[in-house]
PDB file of C-alpha atoms in Angstrom:
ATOM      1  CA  UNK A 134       0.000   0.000   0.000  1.00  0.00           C
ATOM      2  CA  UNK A 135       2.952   1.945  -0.515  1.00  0.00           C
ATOM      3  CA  UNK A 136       4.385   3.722  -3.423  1.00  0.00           C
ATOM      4  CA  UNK A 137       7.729   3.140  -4.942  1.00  0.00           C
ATOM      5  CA  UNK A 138       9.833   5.839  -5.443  1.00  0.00           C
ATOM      6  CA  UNK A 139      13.645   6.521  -5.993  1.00  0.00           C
ATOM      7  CA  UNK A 140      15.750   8.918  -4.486  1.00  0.00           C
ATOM      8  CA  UNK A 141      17.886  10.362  -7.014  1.00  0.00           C
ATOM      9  CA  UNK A 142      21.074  12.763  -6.108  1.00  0.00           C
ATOM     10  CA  UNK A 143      21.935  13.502 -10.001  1.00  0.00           C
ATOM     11  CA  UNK A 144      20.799  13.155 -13.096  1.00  0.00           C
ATOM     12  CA  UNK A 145      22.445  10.081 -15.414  1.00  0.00           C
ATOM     13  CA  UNK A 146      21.277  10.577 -18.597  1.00  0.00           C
ATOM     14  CA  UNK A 147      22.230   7.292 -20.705  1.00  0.00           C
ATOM     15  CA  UNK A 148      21.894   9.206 -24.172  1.00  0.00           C
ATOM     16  CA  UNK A 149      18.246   9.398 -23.993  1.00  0.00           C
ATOM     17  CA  UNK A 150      17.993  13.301 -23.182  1.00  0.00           C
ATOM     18  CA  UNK A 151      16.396  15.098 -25.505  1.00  0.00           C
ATOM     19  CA  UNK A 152      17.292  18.831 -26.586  1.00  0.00           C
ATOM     20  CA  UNK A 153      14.516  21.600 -25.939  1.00  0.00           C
ATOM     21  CA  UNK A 154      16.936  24.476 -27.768  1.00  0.00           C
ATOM     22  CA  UNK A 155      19.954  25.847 -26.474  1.00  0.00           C
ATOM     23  CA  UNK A 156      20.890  24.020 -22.997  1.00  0.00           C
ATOM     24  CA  UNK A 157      17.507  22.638 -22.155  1.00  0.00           C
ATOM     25  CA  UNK A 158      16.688  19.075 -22.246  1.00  0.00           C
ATOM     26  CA  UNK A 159      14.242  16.626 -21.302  1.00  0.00           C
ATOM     27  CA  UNK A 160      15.061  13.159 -20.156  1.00  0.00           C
ATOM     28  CA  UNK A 161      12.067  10.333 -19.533  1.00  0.00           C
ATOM     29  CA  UNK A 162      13.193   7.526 -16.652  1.00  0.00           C
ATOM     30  CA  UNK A 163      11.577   4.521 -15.304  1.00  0.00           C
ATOM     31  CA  UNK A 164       9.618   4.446 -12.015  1.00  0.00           C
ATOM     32  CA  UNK A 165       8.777   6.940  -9.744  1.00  0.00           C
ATOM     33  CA  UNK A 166      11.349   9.729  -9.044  1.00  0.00           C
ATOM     34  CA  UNK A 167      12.307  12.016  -6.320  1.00  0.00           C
ATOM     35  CA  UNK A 168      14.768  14.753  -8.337  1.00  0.00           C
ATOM     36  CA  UNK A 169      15.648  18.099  -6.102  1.00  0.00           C
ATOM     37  CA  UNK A 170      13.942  20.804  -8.020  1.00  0.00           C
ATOM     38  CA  UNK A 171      16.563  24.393  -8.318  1.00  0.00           C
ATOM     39  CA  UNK A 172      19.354  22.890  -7.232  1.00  0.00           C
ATOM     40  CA  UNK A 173      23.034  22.062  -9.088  1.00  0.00           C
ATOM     41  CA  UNK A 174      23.203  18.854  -9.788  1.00  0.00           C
ATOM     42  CA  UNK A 175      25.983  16.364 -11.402  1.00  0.00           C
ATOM     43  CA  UNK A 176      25.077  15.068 -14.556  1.00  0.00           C
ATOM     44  CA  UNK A 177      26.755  12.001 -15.851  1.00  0.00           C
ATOM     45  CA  UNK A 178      26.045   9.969 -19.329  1.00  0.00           C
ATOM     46  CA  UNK A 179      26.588   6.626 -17.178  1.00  0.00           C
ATOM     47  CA  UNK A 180      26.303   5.632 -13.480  1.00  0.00           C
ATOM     48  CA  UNK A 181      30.522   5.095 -13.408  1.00  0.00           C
ATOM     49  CA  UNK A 182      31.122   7.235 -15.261  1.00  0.00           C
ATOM     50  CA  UNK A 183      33.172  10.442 -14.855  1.00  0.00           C
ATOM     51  CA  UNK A 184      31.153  13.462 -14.210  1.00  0.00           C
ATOM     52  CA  UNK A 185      30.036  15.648 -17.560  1.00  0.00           C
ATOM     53  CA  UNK A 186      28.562  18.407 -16.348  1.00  0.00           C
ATOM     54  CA  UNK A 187      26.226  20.133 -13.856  1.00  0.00           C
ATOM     55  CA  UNK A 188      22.777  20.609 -14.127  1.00  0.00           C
ATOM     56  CA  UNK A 189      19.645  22.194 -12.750  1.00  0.00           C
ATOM     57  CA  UNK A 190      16.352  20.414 -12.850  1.00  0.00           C
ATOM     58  CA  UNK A 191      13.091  22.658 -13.637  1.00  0.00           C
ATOM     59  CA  UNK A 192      10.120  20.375 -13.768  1.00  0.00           C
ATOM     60  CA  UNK A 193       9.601  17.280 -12.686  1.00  0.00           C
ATOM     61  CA  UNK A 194       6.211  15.138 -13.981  1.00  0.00           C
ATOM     62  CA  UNK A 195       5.373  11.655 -12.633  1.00  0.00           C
ATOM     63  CA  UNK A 196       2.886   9.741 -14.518  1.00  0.00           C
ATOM     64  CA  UNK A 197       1.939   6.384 -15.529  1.00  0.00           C
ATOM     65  CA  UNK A 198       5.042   5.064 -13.660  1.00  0.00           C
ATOM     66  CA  UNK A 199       7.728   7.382 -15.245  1.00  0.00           C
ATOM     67  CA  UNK A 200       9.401  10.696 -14.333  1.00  0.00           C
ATOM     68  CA  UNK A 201      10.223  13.168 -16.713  1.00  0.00           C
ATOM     69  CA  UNK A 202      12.418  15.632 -15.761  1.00  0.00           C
ATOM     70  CA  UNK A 203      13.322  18.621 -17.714  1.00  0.00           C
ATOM     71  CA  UNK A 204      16.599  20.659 -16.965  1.00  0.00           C
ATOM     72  CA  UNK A 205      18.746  23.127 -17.841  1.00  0.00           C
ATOM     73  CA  UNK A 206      22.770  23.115 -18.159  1.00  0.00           C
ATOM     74  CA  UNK A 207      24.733  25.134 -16.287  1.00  0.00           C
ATOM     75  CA  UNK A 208      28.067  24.637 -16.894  1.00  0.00           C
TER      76      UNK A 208
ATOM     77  CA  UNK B 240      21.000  24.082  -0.335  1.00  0.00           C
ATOM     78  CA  UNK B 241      18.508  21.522  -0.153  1.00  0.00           C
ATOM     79  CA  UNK B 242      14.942  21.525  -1.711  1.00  0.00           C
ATOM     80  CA  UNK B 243      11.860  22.244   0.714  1.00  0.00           C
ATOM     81  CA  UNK B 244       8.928  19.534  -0.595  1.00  0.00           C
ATOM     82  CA  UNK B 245       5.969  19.151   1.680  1.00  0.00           C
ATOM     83  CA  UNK B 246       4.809  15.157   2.193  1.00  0.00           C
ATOM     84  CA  UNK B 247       1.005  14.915   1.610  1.00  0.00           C
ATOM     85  CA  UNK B 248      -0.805  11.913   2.857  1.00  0.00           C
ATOM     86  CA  UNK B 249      -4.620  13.571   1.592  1.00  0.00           C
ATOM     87  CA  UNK B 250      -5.276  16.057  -0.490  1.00  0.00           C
ATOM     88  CA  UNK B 251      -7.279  19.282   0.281  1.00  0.00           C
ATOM     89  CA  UNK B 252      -8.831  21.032  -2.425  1.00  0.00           C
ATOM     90  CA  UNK B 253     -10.279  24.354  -0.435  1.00  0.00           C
ATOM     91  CA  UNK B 254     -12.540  24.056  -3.602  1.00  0.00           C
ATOM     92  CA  UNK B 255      -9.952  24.831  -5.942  1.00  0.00           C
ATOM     93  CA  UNK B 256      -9.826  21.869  -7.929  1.00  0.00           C
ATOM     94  CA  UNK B 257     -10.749  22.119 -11.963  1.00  0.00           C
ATOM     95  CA  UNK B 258     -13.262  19.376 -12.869  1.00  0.00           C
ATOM     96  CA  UNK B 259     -11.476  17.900 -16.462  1.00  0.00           C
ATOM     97  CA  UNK B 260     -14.875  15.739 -17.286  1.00  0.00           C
ATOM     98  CA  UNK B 261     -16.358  13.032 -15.501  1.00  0.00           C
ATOM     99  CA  UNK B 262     -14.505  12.215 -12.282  1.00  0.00           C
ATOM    100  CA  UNK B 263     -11.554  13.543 -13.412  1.00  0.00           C
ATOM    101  CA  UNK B 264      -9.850  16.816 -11.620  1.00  0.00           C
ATOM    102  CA  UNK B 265      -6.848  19.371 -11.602  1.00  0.00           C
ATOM    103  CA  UNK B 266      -5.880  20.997  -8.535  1.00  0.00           C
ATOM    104  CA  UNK B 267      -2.837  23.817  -8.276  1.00  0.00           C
ATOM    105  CA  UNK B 268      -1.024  23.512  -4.833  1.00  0.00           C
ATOM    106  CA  UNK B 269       2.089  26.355  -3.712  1.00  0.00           C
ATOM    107  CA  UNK B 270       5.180  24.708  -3.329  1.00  0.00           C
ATOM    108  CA  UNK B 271       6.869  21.545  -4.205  1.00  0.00           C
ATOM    109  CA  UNK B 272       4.847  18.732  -2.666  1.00  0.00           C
ATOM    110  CA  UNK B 273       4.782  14.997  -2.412  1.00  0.00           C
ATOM    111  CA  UNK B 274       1.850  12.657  -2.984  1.00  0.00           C
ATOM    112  CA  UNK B 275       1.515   9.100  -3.253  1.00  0.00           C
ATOM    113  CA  UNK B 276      -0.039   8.210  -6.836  1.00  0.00           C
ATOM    114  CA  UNK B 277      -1.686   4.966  -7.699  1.00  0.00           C
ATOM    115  CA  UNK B 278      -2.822   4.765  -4.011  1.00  0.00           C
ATOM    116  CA  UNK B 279      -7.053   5.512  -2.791  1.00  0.00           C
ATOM    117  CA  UNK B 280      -6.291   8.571  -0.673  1.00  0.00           C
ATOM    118  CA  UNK B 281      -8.588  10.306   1.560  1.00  0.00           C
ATOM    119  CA  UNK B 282     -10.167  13.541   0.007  1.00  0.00           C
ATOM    120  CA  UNK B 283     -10.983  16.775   1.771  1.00  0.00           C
ATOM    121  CA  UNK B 284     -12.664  20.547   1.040  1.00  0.00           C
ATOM    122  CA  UNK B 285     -10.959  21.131   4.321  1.00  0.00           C
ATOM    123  CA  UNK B 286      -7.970  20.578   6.058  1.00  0.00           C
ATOM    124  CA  UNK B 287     -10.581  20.315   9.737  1.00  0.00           C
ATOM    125  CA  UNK B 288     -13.280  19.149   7.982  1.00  0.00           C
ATOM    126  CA  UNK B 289     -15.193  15.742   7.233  1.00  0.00           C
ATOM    127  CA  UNK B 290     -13.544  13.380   4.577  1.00  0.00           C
ATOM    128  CA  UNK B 291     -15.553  13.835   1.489  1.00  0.00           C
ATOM    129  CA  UNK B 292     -14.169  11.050  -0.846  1.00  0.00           C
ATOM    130  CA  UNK B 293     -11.699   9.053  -1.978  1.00  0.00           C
ATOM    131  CA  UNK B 294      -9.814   9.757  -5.121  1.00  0.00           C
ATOM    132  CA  UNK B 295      -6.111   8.097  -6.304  1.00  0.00           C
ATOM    133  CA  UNK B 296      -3.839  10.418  -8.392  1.00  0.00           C
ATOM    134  CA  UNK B 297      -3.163   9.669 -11.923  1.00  0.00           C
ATOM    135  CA  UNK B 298      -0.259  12.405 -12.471  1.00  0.00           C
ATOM    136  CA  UNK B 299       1.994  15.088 -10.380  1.00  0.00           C
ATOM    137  CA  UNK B 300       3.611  18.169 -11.561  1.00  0.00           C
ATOM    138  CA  UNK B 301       6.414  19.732  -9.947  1.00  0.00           C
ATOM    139  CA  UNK B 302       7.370  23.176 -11.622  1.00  0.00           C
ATOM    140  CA  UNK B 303       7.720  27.096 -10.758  1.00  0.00           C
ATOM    141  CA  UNK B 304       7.184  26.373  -6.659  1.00  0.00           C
ATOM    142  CA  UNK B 305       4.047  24.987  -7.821  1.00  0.00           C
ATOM    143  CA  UNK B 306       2.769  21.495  -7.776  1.00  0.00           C
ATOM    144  CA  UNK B 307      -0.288  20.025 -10.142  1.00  0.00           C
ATOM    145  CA  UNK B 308      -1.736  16.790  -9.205  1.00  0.00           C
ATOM    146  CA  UNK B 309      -4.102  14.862 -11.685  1.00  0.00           C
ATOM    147  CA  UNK B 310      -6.468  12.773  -9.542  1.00  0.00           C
ATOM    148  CA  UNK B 311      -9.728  10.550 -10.465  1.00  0.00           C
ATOM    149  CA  UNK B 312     -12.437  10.186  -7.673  1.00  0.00           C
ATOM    150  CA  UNK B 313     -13.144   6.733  -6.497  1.00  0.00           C
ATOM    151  CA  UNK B 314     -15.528   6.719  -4.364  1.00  0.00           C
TER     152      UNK B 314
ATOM    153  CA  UNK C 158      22.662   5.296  -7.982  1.00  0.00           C
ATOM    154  CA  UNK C 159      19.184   6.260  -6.485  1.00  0.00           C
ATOM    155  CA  UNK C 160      18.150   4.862  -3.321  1.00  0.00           C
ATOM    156  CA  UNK C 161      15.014   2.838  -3.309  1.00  0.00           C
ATOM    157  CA  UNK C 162      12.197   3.996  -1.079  1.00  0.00           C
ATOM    158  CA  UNK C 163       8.566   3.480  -0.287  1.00  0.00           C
ATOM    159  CA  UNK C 164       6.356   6.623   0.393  1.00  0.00           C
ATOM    160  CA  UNK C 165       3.880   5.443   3.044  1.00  0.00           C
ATOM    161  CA  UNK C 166       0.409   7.254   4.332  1.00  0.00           C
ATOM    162  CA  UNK C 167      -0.661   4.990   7.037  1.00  0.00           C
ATOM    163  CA  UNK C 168       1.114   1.737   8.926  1.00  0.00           C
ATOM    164  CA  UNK C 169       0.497  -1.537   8.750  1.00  0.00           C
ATOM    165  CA  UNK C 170       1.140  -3.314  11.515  1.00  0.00           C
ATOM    166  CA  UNK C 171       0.927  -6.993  10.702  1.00  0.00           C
ATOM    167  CA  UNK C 172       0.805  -7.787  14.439  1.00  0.00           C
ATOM    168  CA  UNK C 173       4.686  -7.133  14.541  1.00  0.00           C
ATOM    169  CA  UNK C 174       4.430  -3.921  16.208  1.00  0.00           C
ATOM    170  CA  UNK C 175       5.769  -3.949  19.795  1.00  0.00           C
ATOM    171  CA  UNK C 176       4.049  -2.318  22.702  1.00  0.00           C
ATOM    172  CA  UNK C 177       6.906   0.410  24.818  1.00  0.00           C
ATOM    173  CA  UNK C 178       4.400   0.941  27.588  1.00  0.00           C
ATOM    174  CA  UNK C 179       0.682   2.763  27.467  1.00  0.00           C
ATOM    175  CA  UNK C 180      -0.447   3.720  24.120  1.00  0.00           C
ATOM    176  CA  UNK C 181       3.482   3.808  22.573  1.00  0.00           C
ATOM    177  CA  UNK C 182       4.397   1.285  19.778  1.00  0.00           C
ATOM    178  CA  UNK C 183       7.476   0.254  18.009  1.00  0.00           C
ATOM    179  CA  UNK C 184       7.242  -1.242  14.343  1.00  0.00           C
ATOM    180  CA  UNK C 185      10.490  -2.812  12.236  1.00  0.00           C
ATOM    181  CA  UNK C 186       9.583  -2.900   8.450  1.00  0.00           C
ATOM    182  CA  UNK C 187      11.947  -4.040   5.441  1.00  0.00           C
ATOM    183  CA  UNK C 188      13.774  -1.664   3.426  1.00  0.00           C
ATOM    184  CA  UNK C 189      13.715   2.825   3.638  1.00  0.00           C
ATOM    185  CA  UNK C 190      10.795   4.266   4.110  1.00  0.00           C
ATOM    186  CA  UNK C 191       9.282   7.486   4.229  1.00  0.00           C
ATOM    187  CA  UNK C 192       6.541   8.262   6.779  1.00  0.00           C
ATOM    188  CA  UNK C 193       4.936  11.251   7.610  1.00  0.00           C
ATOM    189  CA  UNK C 194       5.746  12.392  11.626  1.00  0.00           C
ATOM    190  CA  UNK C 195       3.248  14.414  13.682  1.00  0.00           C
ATOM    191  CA  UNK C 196       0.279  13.668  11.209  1.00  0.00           C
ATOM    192  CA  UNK C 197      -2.763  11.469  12.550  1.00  0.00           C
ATOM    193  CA  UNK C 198      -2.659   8.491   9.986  1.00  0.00           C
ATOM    194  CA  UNK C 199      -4.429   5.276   9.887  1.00  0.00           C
ATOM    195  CA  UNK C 200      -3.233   2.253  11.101  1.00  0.00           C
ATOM    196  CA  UNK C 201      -4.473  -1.420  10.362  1.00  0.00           C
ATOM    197  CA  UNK C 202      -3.072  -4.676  10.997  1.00  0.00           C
ATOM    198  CA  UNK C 203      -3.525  -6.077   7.334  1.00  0.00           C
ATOM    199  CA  UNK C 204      -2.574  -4.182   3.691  1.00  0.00           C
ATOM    200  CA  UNK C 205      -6.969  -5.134   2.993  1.00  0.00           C
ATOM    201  CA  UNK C 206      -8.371  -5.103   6.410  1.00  0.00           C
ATOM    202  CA  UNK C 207     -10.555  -2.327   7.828  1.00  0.00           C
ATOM    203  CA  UNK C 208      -8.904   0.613   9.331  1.00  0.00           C
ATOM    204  CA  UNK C 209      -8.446  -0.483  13.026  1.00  0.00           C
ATOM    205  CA  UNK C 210      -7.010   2.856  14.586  1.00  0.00           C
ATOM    206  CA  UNK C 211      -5.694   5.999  14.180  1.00  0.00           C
ATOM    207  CA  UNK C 212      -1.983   6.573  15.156  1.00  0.00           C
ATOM    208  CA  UNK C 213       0.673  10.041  15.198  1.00  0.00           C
ATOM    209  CA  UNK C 214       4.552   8.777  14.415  1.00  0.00           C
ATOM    210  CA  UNK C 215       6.919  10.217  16.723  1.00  0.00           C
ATOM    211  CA  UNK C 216      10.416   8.850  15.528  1.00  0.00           C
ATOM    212  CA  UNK C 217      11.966   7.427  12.374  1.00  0.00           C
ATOM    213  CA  UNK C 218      14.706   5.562  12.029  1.00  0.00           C
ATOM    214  CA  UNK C 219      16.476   4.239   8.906  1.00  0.00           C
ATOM    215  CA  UNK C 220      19.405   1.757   9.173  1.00  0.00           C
ATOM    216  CA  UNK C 221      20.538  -1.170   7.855  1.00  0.00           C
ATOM    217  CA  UNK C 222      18.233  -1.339   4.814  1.00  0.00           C
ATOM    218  CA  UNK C 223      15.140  -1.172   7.830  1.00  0.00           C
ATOM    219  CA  UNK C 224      13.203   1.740   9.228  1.00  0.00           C
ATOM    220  CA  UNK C 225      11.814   1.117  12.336  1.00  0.00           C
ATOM    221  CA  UNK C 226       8.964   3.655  13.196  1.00  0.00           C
ATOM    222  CA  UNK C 227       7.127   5.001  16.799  1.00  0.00           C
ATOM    223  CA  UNK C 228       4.328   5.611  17.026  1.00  0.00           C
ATOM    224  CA  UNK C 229       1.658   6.581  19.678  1.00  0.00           C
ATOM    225  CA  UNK C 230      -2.182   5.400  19.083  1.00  0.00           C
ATOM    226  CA  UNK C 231      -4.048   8.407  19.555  1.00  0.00           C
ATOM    227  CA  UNK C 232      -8.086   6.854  18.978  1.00  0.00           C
TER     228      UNK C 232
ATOM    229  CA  UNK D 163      -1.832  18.701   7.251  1.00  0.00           C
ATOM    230  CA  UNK D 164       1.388  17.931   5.218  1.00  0.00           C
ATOM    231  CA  UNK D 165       4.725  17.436   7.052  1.00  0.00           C
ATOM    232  CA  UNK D 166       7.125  19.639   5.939  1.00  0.00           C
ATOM    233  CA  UNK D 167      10.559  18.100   4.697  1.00  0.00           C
ATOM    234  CA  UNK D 168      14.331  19.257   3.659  1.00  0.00           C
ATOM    235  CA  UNK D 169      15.307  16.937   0.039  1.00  0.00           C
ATOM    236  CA  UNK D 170      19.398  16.804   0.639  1.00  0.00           C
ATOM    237  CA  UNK D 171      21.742  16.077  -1.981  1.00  0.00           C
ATOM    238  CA  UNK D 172      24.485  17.036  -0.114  1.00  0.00           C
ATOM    239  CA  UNK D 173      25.898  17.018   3.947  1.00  0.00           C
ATOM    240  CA  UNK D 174      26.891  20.723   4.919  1.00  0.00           C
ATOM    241  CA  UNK D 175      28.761  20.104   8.224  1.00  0.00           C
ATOM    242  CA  UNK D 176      28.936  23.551   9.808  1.00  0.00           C
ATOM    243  CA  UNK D 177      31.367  22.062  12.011  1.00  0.00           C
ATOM    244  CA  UNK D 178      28.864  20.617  14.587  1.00  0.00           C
ATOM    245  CA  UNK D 179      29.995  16.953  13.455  1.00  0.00           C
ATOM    246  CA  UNK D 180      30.787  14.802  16.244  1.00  0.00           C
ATOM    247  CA  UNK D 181      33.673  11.698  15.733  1.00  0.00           C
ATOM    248  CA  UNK D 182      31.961   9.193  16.491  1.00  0.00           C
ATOM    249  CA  UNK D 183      35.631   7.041  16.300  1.00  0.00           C
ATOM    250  CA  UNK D 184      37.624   7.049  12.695  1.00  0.00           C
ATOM    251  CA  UNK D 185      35.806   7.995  10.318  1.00  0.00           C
ATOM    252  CA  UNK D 186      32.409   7.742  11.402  1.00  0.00           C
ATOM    253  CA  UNK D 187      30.639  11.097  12.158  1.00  0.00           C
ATOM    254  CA  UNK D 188      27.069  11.939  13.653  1.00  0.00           C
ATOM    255  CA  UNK D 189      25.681  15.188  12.611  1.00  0.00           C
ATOM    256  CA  UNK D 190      22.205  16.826  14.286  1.00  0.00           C
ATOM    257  CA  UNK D 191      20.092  18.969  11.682  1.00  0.00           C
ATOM    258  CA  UNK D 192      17.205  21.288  12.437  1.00  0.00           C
ATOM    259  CA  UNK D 193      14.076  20.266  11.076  1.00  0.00           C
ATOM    260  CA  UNK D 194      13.079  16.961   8.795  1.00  0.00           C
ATOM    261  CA  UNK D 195      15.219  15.848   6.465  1.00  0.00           C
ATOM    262  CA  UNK D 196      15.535  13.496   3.247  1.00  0.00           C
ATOM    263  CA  UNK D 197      18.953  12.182   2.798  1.00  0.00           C
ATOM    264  CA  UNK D 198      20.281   9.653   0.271  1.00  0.00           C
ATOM    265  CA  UNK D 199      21.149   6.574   2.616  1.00  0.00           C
ATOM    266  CA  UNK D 200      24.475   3.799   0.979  1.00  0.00           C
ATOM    267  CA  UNK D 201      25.310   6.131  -1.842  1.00  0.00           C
ATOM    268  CA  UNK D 202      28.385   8.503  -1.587  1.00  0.00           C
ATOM    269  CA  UNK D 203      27.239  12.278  -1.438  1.00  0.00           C
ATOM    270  CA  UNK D 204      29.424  15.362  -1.178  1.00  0.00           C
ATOM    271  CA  UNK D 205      30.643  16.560   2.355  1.00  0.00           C
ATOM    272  CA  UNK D 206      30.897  20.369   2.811  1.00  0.00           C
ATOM    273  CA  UNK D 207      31.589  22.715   5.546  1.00  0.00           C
ATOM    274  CA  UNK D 208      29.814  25.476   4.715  1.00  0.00           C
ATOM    275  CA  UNK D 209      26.809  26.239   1.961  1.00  0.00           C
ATOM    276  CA  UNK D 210      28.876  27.774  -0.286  1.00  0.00           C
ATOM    277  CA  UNK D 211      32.370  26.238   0.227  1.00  0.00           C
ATOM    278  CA  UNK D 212      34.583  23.883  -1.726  1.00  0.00           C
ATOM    279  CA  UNK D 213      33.591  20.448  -1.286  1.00  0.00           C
ATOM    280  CA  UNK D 214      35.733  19.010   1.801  1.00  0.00           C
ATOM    281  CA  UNK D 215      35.302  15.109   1.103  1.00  0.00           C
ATOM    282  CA  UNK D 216      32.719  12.407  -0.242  1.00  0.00           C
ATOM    283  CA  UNK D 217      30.613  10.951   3.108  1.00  0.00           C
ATOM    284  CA  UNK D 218      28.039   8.028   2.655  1.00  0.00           C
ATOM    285  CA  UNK D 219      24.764   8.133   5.230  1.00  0.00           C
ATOM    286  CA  UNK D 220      24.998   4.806   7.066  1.00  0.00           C
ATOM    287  CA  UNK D 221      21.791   6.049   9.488  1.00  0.00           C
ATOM    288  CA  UNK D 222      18.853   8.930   9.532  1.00  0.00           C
ATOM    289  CA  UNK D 223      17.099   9.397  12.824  1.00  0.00           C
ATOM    290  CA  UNK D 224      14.181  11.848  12.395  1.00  0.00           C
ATOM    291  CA  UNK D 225      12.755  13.218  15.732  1.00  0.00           C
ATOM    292  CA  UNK D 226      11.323  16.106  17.586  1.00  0.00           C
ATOM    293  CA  UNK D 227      11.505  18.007  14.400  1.00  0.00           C
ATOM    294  CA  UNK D 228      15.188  17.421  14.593  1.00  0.00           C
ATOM    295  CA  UNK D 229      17.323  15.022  12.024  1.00  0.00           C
ATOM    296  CA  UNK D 230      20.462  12.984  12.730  1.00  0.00           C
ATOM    297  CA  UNK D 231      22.537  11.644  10.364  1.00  0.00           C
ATOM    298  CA  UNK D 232      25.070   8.563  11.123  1.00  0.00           C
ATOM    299  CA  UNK D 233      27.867   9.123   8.087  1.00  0.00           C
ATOM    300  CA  UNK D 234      31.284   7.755   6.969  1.00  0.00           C
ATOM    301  CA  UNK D 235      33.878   9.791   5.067  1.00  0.00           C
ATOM    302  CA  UNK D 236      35.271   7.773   2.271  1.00  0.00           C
ATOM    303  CA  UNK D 237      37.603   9.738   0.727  1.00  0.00           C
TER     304      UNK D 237
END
């Protein structure tokens, strides 16, 4: 009777972002997602892998058991 | 430098909520909140007052200090 | 890299739960779980069964892939 | 009616750590608080400082509108 959800610290984007225009992107994951909202976060391409860049999250939408997230690069 | 997020076990619409057809609603809420979706929740006009339904949330919005939460009444 | 957690809105007690003394329980579930504190929530003893009290979580404590919760019964 | 709660992606010290013995620390924060439990997070002294070390949250006590973290510095 609970729901499942993920705590996630940064975002790993495993090629499947998405550019908006300019340094916006949108990135759909599996499951239910906690992301921090305003905040710089890391952003890697793979879970090991080294860090490629930081990034801030804008909107968040959970629905039909995925997140989408949509963020902004900030360096 | 963390991200304030409210945890929500009901929802209260203070008669704010948009009906989208049938039993099918919108409500706006300030602030970055949590809700469980998928899950029969307990429905209020009123933070004090009686429980007037049941309803289970289909879709949550985080964006802009504002949250948006999709919800169907059940009951 | 996310940690897995379960968003909860009432406990379920599956007779585990031990009695402290008066009215004050103590309750070991699997796995990280996030429970509201200070907020009357319902408590049952099975996932299906009827609501069978109403309780107020005083303490939370996550460890060792557990979370082990407080709680006073308050009706 | 919600609970009001701190999403942390990061530990900022302040020096008010205690050594708990090595390199296992115990930090007391104001206020609820989500932390990322088993997964290595940034340490910081201050807000806007330089990061000081990487720390991974072994236990989170929330209580009396108070959080403490249990963490290990591991690097």
């Amino acid at each position: 009777m609970g729901m499942p959800l993920e705590l996630n610290t940064m975002i790993v984007t495993k090629d499947k972002e998405e550019n908006l225009g300019e340094d916006c992107f949108l990135l759909v994951k599996e499951g239910y997602r906690l992301y921090p909202l305003n905040i710089p976060i890391e952003l890697k391409r793979t879970i090991g892998g080294e860090e490629s860049g930081t990034a801030v999250i804008k909107k968040v939408v959970m629905e039909n058991n995925q997140t989408t997230i949509t963020y902004v690069l900030v360096k």
